[in-house]
């Protein structure tokens, strides 16, 4: 398994694998297969992430086929520039249980640790995606909340877990948690 930064030349393969994920495993995604299938390749290439603060990674099998993808985008607004979002994680069924997902996330986290001032990597994952939740927890993400009925597909609702990986040292974690609890006790 080889992990590498994807570039504009990979946009078509990325989009094809994303469409496959949307068709085979639609629940974890915020968009539908129909929505992404309607996008032109020109649009996909134009929005393809480039740079250190917005990027996409790919996992390639021994035959050079793209079998896993994940994206990252850092928030650009000043008050939230200390965090960034993981998006679009998908590993093809034939590449699951091979370490592809872990390798993608390990490389994403490695790159995030190199970004000055980035303190939090956040993601949202469907509560029913048990293997994905375990993967993220194994890397060090913690659940900071559950959004009930976060997504709606027809008449079916899906809950999502909001997870965060704190990039600042654990020594600050207890202080952050204490501050959050005190804010909750504040004036009503």
Coordinates of N, CA, C and O in Angstrom, one line a residue:
X1 N 0.9 -1.2 0.0 CA 0.0 0.0 0.0 C 0.9 1.2 0.0 O 1.8 1.3 0.8
X2 N 0.6 2.1 -0.9 CA 1.4 3.4 -1.0 C 0.5 4.5 -0.8 O -0.6 4.6 -1.5
X3 N 0.8 5.5 0.0 CA 0.0 6.7 0.3 C 0.8 7.9 -0.3 O 2.0 8.0 -0.1
X4 N 0.0 8.7 -1.0 CA 0.7 9.9 -1.5 C -0.3 11.0 -1.7 O -1.6 10.8 -1.7
X5 N 0.2 12.2 -1.7 CA -0.6 13.4 -2.0 C -1.1 13.4 -3.4 O -0.4 13.1 -4.3
X6 N -2.4 13.6 -3.5 CA -3.0 13.6 -4.8 C -2.9 15.0 -5.4 O -2.9 16.0 -4.7
X7 N -2.8 15.1 -6.8 CA -2.7 16.3 -7.4 C -3.8 16.4 -8.5 O -4.6 15.5 -8.7
X8 N -3.8 17.5 -9.2 CA -4.9 17.7 -10.2 C -5.0 16.6 -11.2 O -6.1 16.3 -11.7
X9 N -3.9 15.9 -11.5 CA -3.9 14.8 -12.5 C -4.7 13.6 -11.9 O -5.0 12.7 -12.7
X10 N -4.9 13.6 -10.6 CA -5.6 12.5 -10.0 C -7.1 12.8 -9.8 O -7.8 11.9 -9.3
X11 N -7.5 13.9 -10.2 CA -8.9 14.4 -9.9 C -9.9 13.4 -10.5 O -10.9 13.1 -9.8
X12 N -9.7 12.9 -11.7 CA -10.7 12.0 -12.3 C -10.8 10.7 -11.5 O -11.8 10.2 -11.2
X13 N -9.6 10.1 -11.2 CA -9.6 8.8 -10.4 C -10.2 9.0 -9.0 O -10.9 8.2 -8.5
X14 N -9.9 10.2 -8.4 CA -10.5 10.5 -7.1 C -12.0 10.6 -7.2 O -12.7 10.0 -6.4
X15 N -12.5 11.3 -8.2 CA -13.9 11.5 -8.4 C -14.6 10.1 -8.6 O -15.7 9.8 -8.1
X16 N -14.0 9.3 -9.4 CA -14.5 7.9 -9.7 C -14.6 7.1 -8.4 O -15.7 6.5 -8.2
X17 N -13.6 7.1 -7.6 CA -13.6 6.4 -6.4 C -14.6 6.9 -5.4 O -15.3 6.2 -4.7
X18 N -14.7 8.3 -5.4 CA -15.7 8.9 -4.5 C -17.1 8.5 -4.9 O -18.0 8.2 -4.1
X19 N -17.4 8.5 -6.2 CA -18.7 8.1 -6.7 C -19.0 6.6 -6.3 O -20.1 6.3 -6.0
X20 N -18.0 5.8 -6.4 CA -18.1 4.4 -6.0 C -18.5 4.3 -4.6 O -19.4 3.6 -4.2
X21 N -17.8 5.1 -3.7 CA -18.1 5.1 -2.3 C -19.6 5.6 -2.0 O -20.3 5.0 -1.2
X22 N -20.0 6.6 -2.8 CA -21.3 7.2 -2.6 C -22.4 6.2 -3.0 O -23.5 6.1 -2.4
X23 N -22.1 5.3 -4.0 CA -23.0 4.3 -4.4 C -23.0 3.1 -3.5 O -24.1 2.6 -3.2
X24 N -21.9 2.7 -3.0 CA -21.8 1.4 -2.2 C -22.0 1.7 -0.7 O -22.5 0.8 0.0
X25 N -21.6 2.8 -0.2 CA -21.7 3.1 1.2 C -22.2 4.6 1.4 O -21.4 5.4 1.8
X26 N -23.4 4.8 1.0 CA -23.9 6.2 1.0 C -24.1 6.9 2.4 O -24.0 8.1 2.5
X27 N -24.3 6.1 3.4 CA -24.7 6.7 4.7 C -23.6 7.7 5.3 O -24.0 8.7 5.8
X28 N -22.3 7.4 5.2 CA -21.4 8.3 5.9 C -21.2 9.6 5.2 O -20.6 10.5 5.8
X29 N -21.6 9.8 4.0 CA -21.4 11.0 3.2 C -22.5 12.0 3.4 O -23.7 11.6 3.5
X30 N -22.1 13.3 3.3 CA -23.1 14.3 3.5 C -23.8 14.6 2.1 O -24.8 15.3 2.1
X31 N -23.2 14.2 1.0 CA -23.8 14.4 -0.3 C -24.3 13.0 -0.8 O -23.9 12.0 -0.4
X32 N -25.1 13.1 -1.9 CA -25.6 11.9 -2.5 C -24.8 11.6 -3.8 O -24.2 12.4 -4.3
X33 N -25.0 10.3 -4.2 CA -24.3 9.9 -5.4 C -24.8 10.8 -6.6 O -24.0 11.2 -7.4
X34 N -26.1 11.0 -6.6 CA -26.7 11.8 -7.7 C -26.1 13.2 -7.7 O -25.8 13.8 -8.8
X35 N -25.9 13.8 -6.6 CA -25.4 15.2 -6.5 C -23.9 15.2 -7.0 O -23.6 16.1 -7.8
X36 N -23.1 14.3 -6.6 CA -21.7 14.3 -7.1 C -21.6 13.8 -8.6 O -20.7 14.3 -9.3
X37 N -22.5 12.9 -9.0 CA -22.4 12.4 -10.4 C -22.8 13.5 -11.3 O -22.3 13.5 -12.5
X38 N -23.5 14.5 -10.9 CA -24.0 15.6 -11.8 C -22.8 16.6 -12.0 O -23.0 17.5 -12.8
X39 N -21.8 16.5 -11.2 CA -20.7 17.5 -11.3 C -19.8 17.2 -12.5 O -19.5 16.1 -12.8
X40 N -19.5 18.2 -13.3 CA -18.6 18.1 -14.4 C -17.2 17.9 -13.9 O -16.8 18.3 -12.8
X41 N -16.3 17.2 -14.8 CA -14.9 17.1 -14.4 C -14.3 18.4 -14.3 O -13.3 18.6 -13.5
X42 N -14.7 19.4 -15.1 CA -14.1 20.7 -15.0 C -14.4 21.3 -13.6 O -13.5 21.9 -13.0
X43 N -15.6 21.1 -13.1 CA -15.9 21.6 -11.8 C -15.1 20.9 -10.7 O -14.5 21.5 -9.8
X44 N -15.0 19.6 -10.9 CA -14.2 18.8 -9.9 C -12.8 19.2 -9.9 O -12.2 19.4 -8.8
X45 N -12.2 19.4 -11.1 CA -10.8 19.8 -11.1 C -10.6 21.2 -10.5 O -9.6 21.5 -9.9
X46 N -11.6 22.1 -10.8 CA -11.5 23.5 -10.3 C -11.6 23.5 -8.8 O -11.0 24.4 -8.2
X47 N -12.2 22.6 -8.2 CA -12.4 22.6 -6.7 C -11.4 21.6 -6.0 O -11.5 21.4 -4.8
X48 N -10.6 20.9 -6.8 CA -9.7 19.9 -6.2 C -8.7 20.6 -5.3 O -8.1 21.7 -5.6
X49 N -8.6 20.1 -4.1 CA -7.7 20.8 -3.1 C -6.2 20.8 -3.5 O -5.7 19.8 -4.0
X50 N -5.6 21.9 -3.3 CA -4.2 22.0 -3.6 C -3.5 22.8 -2.5 O -4.0 23.8 -2.0
X51 N -2.4 22.4 -2.1 CA -1.6 23.1 -1.1 C -1.5 22.3 0.2 O -2.0 21.2 0.4
X52 N -0.8 23.0 1.2 CA -0.6 22.3 2.5 C -1.8 22.4 3.4 O -2.0 21.6 4.3
X53 N -2.7 23.4 3.2 CA -3.8 23.6 4.1 C -5.1 23.1 3.6 O -6.1 23.1 4.3
X54 N -5.1 22.6 2.4 CA -6.2 21.9 1.8 C -5.7 20.8 0.8 O -5.0 21.2 -0.2
X55 N -5.8 19.6 1.1 CA -5.2 18.5 0.3 C -6.0 17.3 0.3 O -6.9 17.1 1.2
X56 N -5.7 16.4 -0.6 CA -6.3 15.1 -0.7 C -5.2 14.1 -0.7 O -4.2 14.3 -1.4
X57 N -5.4 12.9 -0.1 CA -4.4 11.9 -0.1 C -5.1 10.6 -0.7 O -6.3 10.5 -0.6
X58 N -4.3 9.8 -1.3 CA -4.7 8.6 -1.9 C -3.9 7.4 -1.5 O -2.7 7.5 -1.2
X59 N -4.6 6.2 -1.3 CA -4.0 5.0 -1.1 C -4.0 4.2 -2.4 O -5.0 4.0 -3.0
X60 N -2.8 3.7 -2.8 CA -2.7 2.9 -4.0 C -2.3 1.5 -3.7 O -1.4 1.3 -2.9
X61 N -2.9 0.5 -4.4 CA -2.6 -0.9 -4.1 C -1.3 -1.2 -4.9 O -0.7 -0.3 -5.6
X62 N -0.9 -2.4 -4.9 CA 0.4 -2.9 -5.5 C 0.3 -2.7 -7.0 O 1.3 -2.7 -7.7
X63 N -0.9 -2.7 -7.6 CA -1.1 -2.5 -9.0 C -1.2 -1.1 -9.4 O -1.5 -0.8 -10.6
X64 N -1.1 -0.2 -8.5 CA -1.2 1.3 -8.7 C -2.6 1.8 -8.8 O -2.8 3.0 -9.2
X65 N -3.6 1.0 -8.4 CA -4.9 1.5 -8.4 C -5.3 2.3 -7.2 O -4.9 1.9 -6.1
X66 N -6.0 3.4 -7.4 CA -6.4 4.2 -6.2 C -7.5 3.4 -5.5 O -8.6 3.1 -6.1
X67 N -7.3 3.1 -4.2 CA -8.3 2.3 -3.5 C -8.8 3.0 -2.2 O -9.6 2.4 -1.5
X68 N -8.2 4.1 -1.9 CA -8.6 4.8 -0.7 C -8.3 6.3 -0.8 O -7.4 6.7 -1.5
X69 N -9.2 7.1 -0.3 CA -9.1 8.6 -0.3 C -9.5 9.2 1.0 O -10.3 8.7 1.7
X70 N -8.9 10.4 1.2 CA -9.3 11.2 2.3 C -8.9 12.7 2.0 O -7.9 12.9 1.3
X71 N -9.6 13.6 2.5 CA -9.3 15.0 2.3 C -9.2 15.8 3.6 O -9.7 15.4 4.6
X72 N -8.5 16.9 3.5 CA -8.4 17.8 4.7 C -8.5 19.3 4.2 O -7.9 19.6 3.1
X73 N -9.2 20.1 4.9 CA -9.3 21.5 4.7 C -9.2 22.3 6.0 O -9.9 22.0 6.9
X74 N -8.2 23.2 6.0 CA -8.1 24.0 7.2 C -9.0 25.2 7.1 O -9.3 25.8 6.0
X75 N -9.6 25.5 8.2 CA -10.5 26.7 8.3 C -9.7 28.0 8.0 O -8.5 28.1 8.5
X76 N -10.3 28.9 7.2 CA -9.5 30.1 6.8 C -9.9 31.3 7.7 O -9.2 32.3 7.8
X77 N -11.1 31.3 8.3 CA -11.6 32.4 9.1 C -10.7 32.5 10.4 O -10.4 31.5 11.0
X78 N -10.3 33.7 10.7 CA -9.4 33.9 11.8 C -9.7 33.2 13.1 O -8.8 32.6 13.7
X79 N -10.9 33.3 13.6 CA -11.3 32.7 14.9 C -11.3 31.2 14.9 O -11.3 30.6 16.0
X80 N -11.4 30.6 13.7 CA -11.4 29.1 13.7 C -10.2 28.5 12.9 O -10.2 27.3 12.6
X81 N -9.2 29.4 12.6 CA -8.1 28.9 11.8 C -7.2 27.9 12.6 O -6.3 27.3 12.0
X82 N -7.5 27.7 13.8 CA -6.7 26.7 14.6 C -7.2 25.3 14.4 O -6.7 24.4 15.0
X83 N -8.2 25.1 13.6 CA -8.7 23.8 13.3 C -8.9 23.5 11.8 O -9.0 24.5 11.0
X84 N -9.1 22.3 11.5 CA -9.3 21.9 10.1 C -10.1 20.6 10.1 O -10.2 19.9 11.1
X85 N -10.7 20.4 8.9 CA -11.7 19.3 8.8 C -11.2 18.1 7.9 O -10.7 18.4 6.8
X86 N -11.4 16.9 8.4 CA -11.3 15.7 7.6 C -12.5 15.5 6.8 O -13.6 15.7 7.4
X87 N -12.4 15.2 5.5 CA -13.6 15.0 4.7 C -13.4 13.9 3.7 O -12.3 13.6 3.4
X88 N -14.5 13.3 3.3 CA -14.4 12.3 2.2 C -13.7 11.0 2.4 O -13.2 10.4 1.4
X89 N -13.5 10.6 3.6 CA -12.8 9.3 3.8 C -13.5 8.1 3.2 O -14.7 7.9 3.5
X90 N -12.8 7.4 2.4 CA -13.4 6.2 1.8 C -12.3 5.2 1.4 O -11.3 5.6 0.8
X91 N -12.5 3.9 1.8 CA -11.6 2.9 1.3 C -12.5 1.8 0.7 O -13.5 1.4 1.2
X92 N -12.1 1.4 -0.6 CA -12.8 0.4 -1.3 C -12.9 -0.9 -0.5 O -11.9 -1.2 0.2
X93 N -14.0 -1.6 -0.7 CA -14.1 -2.9 0.1 C -12.9 -3.8 -0.1 O -12.5 -4.5 0.9
X94 N -12.4 -3.9 -1.3 CA -11.3 -4.9 -1.5 C -10.0 -4.4 -0.8 O -9.0 -5.2 -0.6
X95 N -9.9 -3.2 -0.3 CA -8.7 -2.7 0.4 C -8.9 -2.5 1.9 O -8.0 -2.1 2.6
X96 N -10.1 -2.9 2.4 CA -10.4 -2.8 3.8 C -9.6 -3.9 4.5 O -9.4 -4.9 4.0
X97 N -9.3 -3.6 5.8 CA -8.6 -4.6 6.6 C -7.2 -4.8 6.1 O -6.6 -5.9 6.4
X98 N -6.6 -3.9 5.3 CA -5.3 -4.0 4.8 C -4.4 -2.9 5.4 O -3.2 -2.9 5.1
X99 N -5.0 -2.1 6.2 CA -4.2 -1.0 6.8 C -4.3 0.3 6.0 O -3.7 1.3 6.3
X100 N -5.1 0.3 4.9 CA -5.1 1.5 4.0 C -5.7 2.7 4.7 O -5.2 3.8 4.7
X101 N -6.8 2.4 5.5 CA -7.5 3.5 6.2 C -6.6 4.1 7.2 O -6.5 5.3 7.4
X102 N -5.9 3.3 8.0 CA -5.0 3.7 9.0 C -3.8 4.5 8.4 O -3.4 5.5 8.9
X103 N -3.3 4.0 7.3 CA -2.2 4.7 6.6 C -2.6 6.0 6.1 O -1.8 7.0 6.2
X104 N -3.8 6.1 5.5 CA -4.3 7.4 5.1 C -4.4 8.4 6.2 O -3.9 9.6 6.1
X105 N -5.0 8.0 7.3 CA -5.2 8.9 8.5 C -3.9 9.2 9.1 O -3.7 10.4 9.6
X106 N -3.0 8.3 9.2 CA -1.7 8.6 9.8 C -0.9 9.6 9.0 O -0.3 10.5 9.6
X107 N -1.0 9.5 7.7 CA -0.3 10.5 6.8 C -1.0 11.9 6.9 O -0.4 12.9 7.0
X108 N -2.4 11.9 7.0 CA -3.1 13.1 7.2 C -2.7 13.8 8.5 O -2.4 15.0 8.5
X109 N -2.7 13.1 9.6 CA -2.3 13.6 10.9 C -0.8 14.1 10.8 O -0.5 15.2 11.4
X110 N 0.1 13.4 10.2 CA 1.5 13.8 10.1 C 1.5 15.2 9.4 O 2.2 16.1 9.9
X111 N 0.8 15.3 8.3 CA 0.8 16.6 7.6 C 0.2 17.7 8.4 O 0.7 18.8 8.4
X112 N -0.8 17.4 9.1 CA -1.5 18.4 10.0 C -0.6 18.9 11.1 O -0.6 20.1 11.4
X113 N 0.2 18.0 11.7 CA 1.1 18.4 12.7 C 2.2 19.4 12.2 O 2.8 20.1 13.0
X114 N 2.4 19.4 10.9 CA 3.4 20.3 10.3 C 2.9 21.7 10.1 O 3.6 22.6 9.7
X115 N 1.6 21.9 10.2 CA 0.9 23.2 9.9 C 1.0 24.1 11.2 O 0.4 23.8 12.2
X116 N 1.7 25.2 11.0 CA 1.8 26.1 12.1 C 0.4 26.6 12.6 O -0.4 27.0 11.9
X117 N 0.3 26.5 14.0 CA -0.9 27.0 14.6 C -2.1 26.1 14.5 O -3.2 26.4 15.1
X118 N -2.0 25.0 13.8 CA -3.2 24.1 13.8 C -3.2 23.3 15.1 O -2.2 22.7 15.5
X119 N -4.3 23.3 15.8 CA -4.5 22.7 17.1 C -5.5 21.6 17.1 O -5.4 20.7 18.0
X120 N -6.4 21.6 16.2 CA -7.5 20.6 16.2 C -7.7 20.0 14.8 O -7.8 20.8 13.8
X121 N -7.9 18.7 14.7 CA -8.3 18.1 13.5 C -9.7 17.5 13.8 O -9.8 16.7 14.8
X122 N -10.7 17.9 13.1 CA -12.1 17.5 13.4 C -12.7 16.7 12.3 O -12.3 16.9 11.1
X123 N -13.6 15.9 12.7 CA -14.4 15.1 11.7 C -15.8 14.8 12.2 O -16.0 14.9 13.4
X124 N -16.6 14.4 11.3 CA -18.0 14.0 11.6 C -18.1 12.6 11.0 O -17.8 12.4 9.8
X125 N -18.6 11.7 11.7 CA -18.7 10.3 11.2 C -20.1 9.7 11.6 O -20.6 10.0 12.7
X126 N -20.7 9.0 10.7 CA -22.0 8.4 11.0 C -21.8 7.4 12.2 O -20.9 6.7 12.2
X127 N -22.8 7.5 13.1 CA -22.6 6.6 14.3 C -22.7 5.1 13.9 O -22.1 4.3 14.6
X128 N -23.3 4.8 12.8 CA -23.4 3.4 12.3 C -22.1 2.9 11.7 O -21.9 1.7 11.5
X129 N -21.1 3.8 11.4 CA -19.9 3.4 10.8 C -18.9 3.0 11.9 O -17.9 3.7 12.2
X130 N -19.2 1.9 12.5 CA -18.5 1.4 13.7 C -17.0 1.2 13.4 O -16.1 1.6 14.2
X131 N -16.6 0.6 12.3 CA -15.2 0.4 12.0 C -14.5 1.7 11.9 O -13.3 1.9 12.3
X132 N -15.1 2.7 11.2 CA -14.5 4.0 11.1 C -14.3 4.7 12.4 O -13.2 5.3 12.7
X133 N -15.3 4.6 13.3 CA -15.2 5.2 14.6 C -14.1 4.6 15.4 O -13.3 5.3 16.0
X134 N -13.9 3.2 15.3 CA -12.8 2.6 16.0 C -11.4 3.0 15.4 O -10.5 3.2 16.2
X135 N -11.4 3.2 14.1 CA -10.1 3.6 13.5 C -9.8 5.0 14.0 O -8.6 5.2 14.5
X136 N -10.7 5.9 14.0 CA -10.4 7.3 14.5 C -10.0 7.3 16.0 O -9.1 8.0 16.4
X137 N -10.7 6.5 16.8 CA -10.4 6.4 18.2 C -9.0 5.9 18.4 O -8.2 6.3 19.3
X138 N -8.6 4.9 17.6 CA -7.3 4.3 17.7 C -6.2 5.3 17.3 O -5.0 5.1 17.8
X139 N -6.5 6.3 16.6 CA -5.5 7.3 16.2 C -5.4 8.4 17.3 O -4.4 9.1 17.4
X140 N -6.5 8.5 18.1 CA -6.5 9.4 19.2 C -7.6 10.4 19.1 O -7.7 11.3 20.0
X141 N -8.5 10.3 18.2 CA -9.7 11.2 18.1 C -10.6 10.8 19.3 O -10.7 9.7 19.7
X142 N -11.2 11.8 19.8 CA -12.2 11.6 20.9 C -13.6 12.2 20.4 O -13.6 13.2 19.7
X143 N -14.6 11.6 20.9 CA -16.0 12.1 20.6 C -16.3 13.2 21.5 O -16.1 13.1 22.7
X144 N -16.7 14.4 20.9 CA -17.0 15.5 21.6 C -18.5 15.8 21.6 O -19.0 16.8 22.3
X145 N -19.2 15.0 20.9 CA -20.7 15.2 20.8 C -21.3 14.3 19.8 O -20.7 13.8 18.9
X146 N -22.6 14.1 20.0 CA -23.4 13.3 19.0 C -24.5 14.2 18.5 O -25.2 14.9 19.3
X147 N -24.6 14.3 17.2 CA -25.6 15.2 16.6 C -26.8 14.2 16.2 O -26.6 13.5 15.2
X148 N -27.8 14.2 16.9 CA -29.0 13.4 16.6 C -29.7 13.9 15.3 O -29.8 15.1 15.1
X149 N -30.1 13.0 14.5 CA -30.8 13.3 13.3 C -30.0 14.3 12.4 O -30.6 15.2 11.8
X150 N -28.7 14.1 12.4 CA -27.8 15.1 11.7 C -28.1 15.1 10.2 O -28.0 16.1 9.5
X151 N -28.3 13.9 9.7 CA -28.6 13.7 8.2 C -29.9 13.1 8.0 O -30.4 12.3 8.9
X152 N -30.6 13.4 6.9 CA -31.8 12.8 6.6 C -31.8 12.3 5.2 O -31.5 13.0 4.2
X153 N -32.1 11.0 5.0 CA -32.1 10.4 3.7 C -33.6 9.9 3.5 O -33.9 8.8 4.0
X154 N -34.4 10.6 2.7 CA -35.8 10.2 2.6 C -36.4 10.5 4.0 O -36.4 11.6 4.5
X155 N -37.0 9.4 4.5 CA -37.6 9.5 5.9 C -36.7 8.9 7.0 O -37.1 8.9 8.1
X156 N -35.5 8.5 6.6 CA -34.6 7.9 7.5 C -33.5 8.9 8.0 O -32.9 9.6 7.2
X157 N -33.4 9.0 9.3 CA -32.4 9.9 9.9 C -31.2 9.2 10.3 O -31.2 8.0 10.7
X158 N -30.0 9.9 10.3 CA -28.8 9.3 10.7 C -28.1 10.3 11.7 O -28.1 11.5 11.5
X159 N -27.6 9.7 12.8 CA -26.9 10.4 13.8 C -25.4 10.4 13.4 O -24.9 9.5 12.7
X160 N -24.7 11.5 13.8 CA -23.3 11.6 13.6 C -22.5 11.9 14.9 O -23.1 12.6 15.8
X161 N -21.3 11.4 14.9 CA -20.4 11.7 16.1 C -19.5 12.8 15.6 O -18.9 12.7 14.5
X162 N -19.3 13.8 16.4 CA -18.3 14.9 16.2 C -17.1 14.4 17.0 O -17.1 14.2 18.2
X163 N -16.0 14.3 16.2 CA -14.7 13.9 16.9 C -13.6 14.9 16.6 O -13.6 15.6 15.6
X164 N -12.7 14.9 17.6 CA -11.5 15.9 17.5 C -10.3 15.1 17.9 O -10.3 14.3 18.8
X165 N -9.2 15.5 17.2 CA -7.8 15.1 17.6 C -7.1 16.4 18.0 O -7.0 17.3 17.2
X166 N -6.7 16.4 19.3 CA -6.1 17.6 19.8 C -4.6 17.5 19.4 O -3.9 16.5 19.8
X167 N -4.1 18.4 18.7 CA -2.7 18.4 18.3 C -1.8 19.0 19.3 O -0.6 18.7 19.3
X168 N -2.3 19.9 20.1 CA -1.5 20.4 21.2 C -1.4 19.3 22.3 O -2.2 18.4 22.4
X169 N -0.3 19.5 23.1 CA 0.0 18.4 24.0 C -1.2 18.1 25.0 O -2.0 18.9 25.3
X170 N -1.1 16.9 25.5 CA -2.1 16.4 26.4 C -2.1 17.2 27.7 O -3.1 17.3 28.4
X171 N -1.0 17.9 28.0 CA -0.9 18.7 29.2 C -2.0 19.8 29.2 O -2.4 20.3 30.3
X172 N -2.4 20.2 28.1 CA -3.4 21.3 28.0 C -4.9 20.7 28.0 O -5.8 21.5 28.2
X173 N -5.0 19.4 27.8 CA -6.3 18.8 27.7 C -7.2 19.0 29.0 O -8.3 19.4 28.9
X174 N -6.6 18.7 30.1 CA -7.3 18.8 31.4 C -7.7 20.3 31.6 O -8.9 20.5 32.0
X175 N -6.9 21.2 31.3 CA -7.2 22.6 31.4 C -8.4 23.0 30.5 O -9.3 23.7 30.9
X176 N -8.4 22.5 29.3 CA -9.4 22.8 28.3 C -10.8 22.2 28.8 O -11.8 22.9 28.7
X177 N -10.7 21.0 29.3 CA -11.9 20.4 29.8 C -12.5 21.1 31.0 O -13.7 21.3 31.1
X178 N -11.6 21.5 31.9 CA -12.1 22.2 33.1 C -12.7 23.5 32.7 O -13.8 23.9 33.2
X179 N -12.1 24.3 31.7 CA -12.7 25.5 31.3 C -14.0 25.3 30.6 O -15.0 26.1 30.8
X180 N -14.2 24.2 29.9 CA -15.5 24.0 29.2 C -16.6 23.7 30.2 O -17.7 24.1 30.1
X181 N -16.2 22.9 31.3 CA -17.2 22.6 32.3 C -17.6 23.8 33.1 O -18.8 24.0 33.4
X182 N -16.6 24.7 33.3 CA -16.9 26.0 34.1 C -17.8 26.9 33.2 O -18.7 27.5 33.7
X183 N -17.6 26.9 31.9 CA -18.5 27.7 31.0 C -19.9 27.2 31.1 O -20.9 28.0 31.0
X184 N -20.1 25.9 31.1 CA -21.4 25.3 31.2 C -22.1 25.7 32.5 O -23.4 25.8 32.5
X185 N -21.4 25.9 33.6 CA -22.0 26.3 34.8 C -22.2 27.8 34.9 O -22.8 28.2 35.9
X186 N -21.8 28.5 34.0 CA -21.9 30.0 34.0 C -23.3 30.5 34.1 O -24.3 29.7 34.2
X187 N -23.5 31.8 34.1 CA -24.8 32.4 34.3 C -25.8 32.0 33.2 O -25.4 31.8 32.1
X188 N -27.0 31.8 33.6 CA -28.1 31.3 32.7 C -29.0 32.5 32.5 O -29.3 33.3 33.2

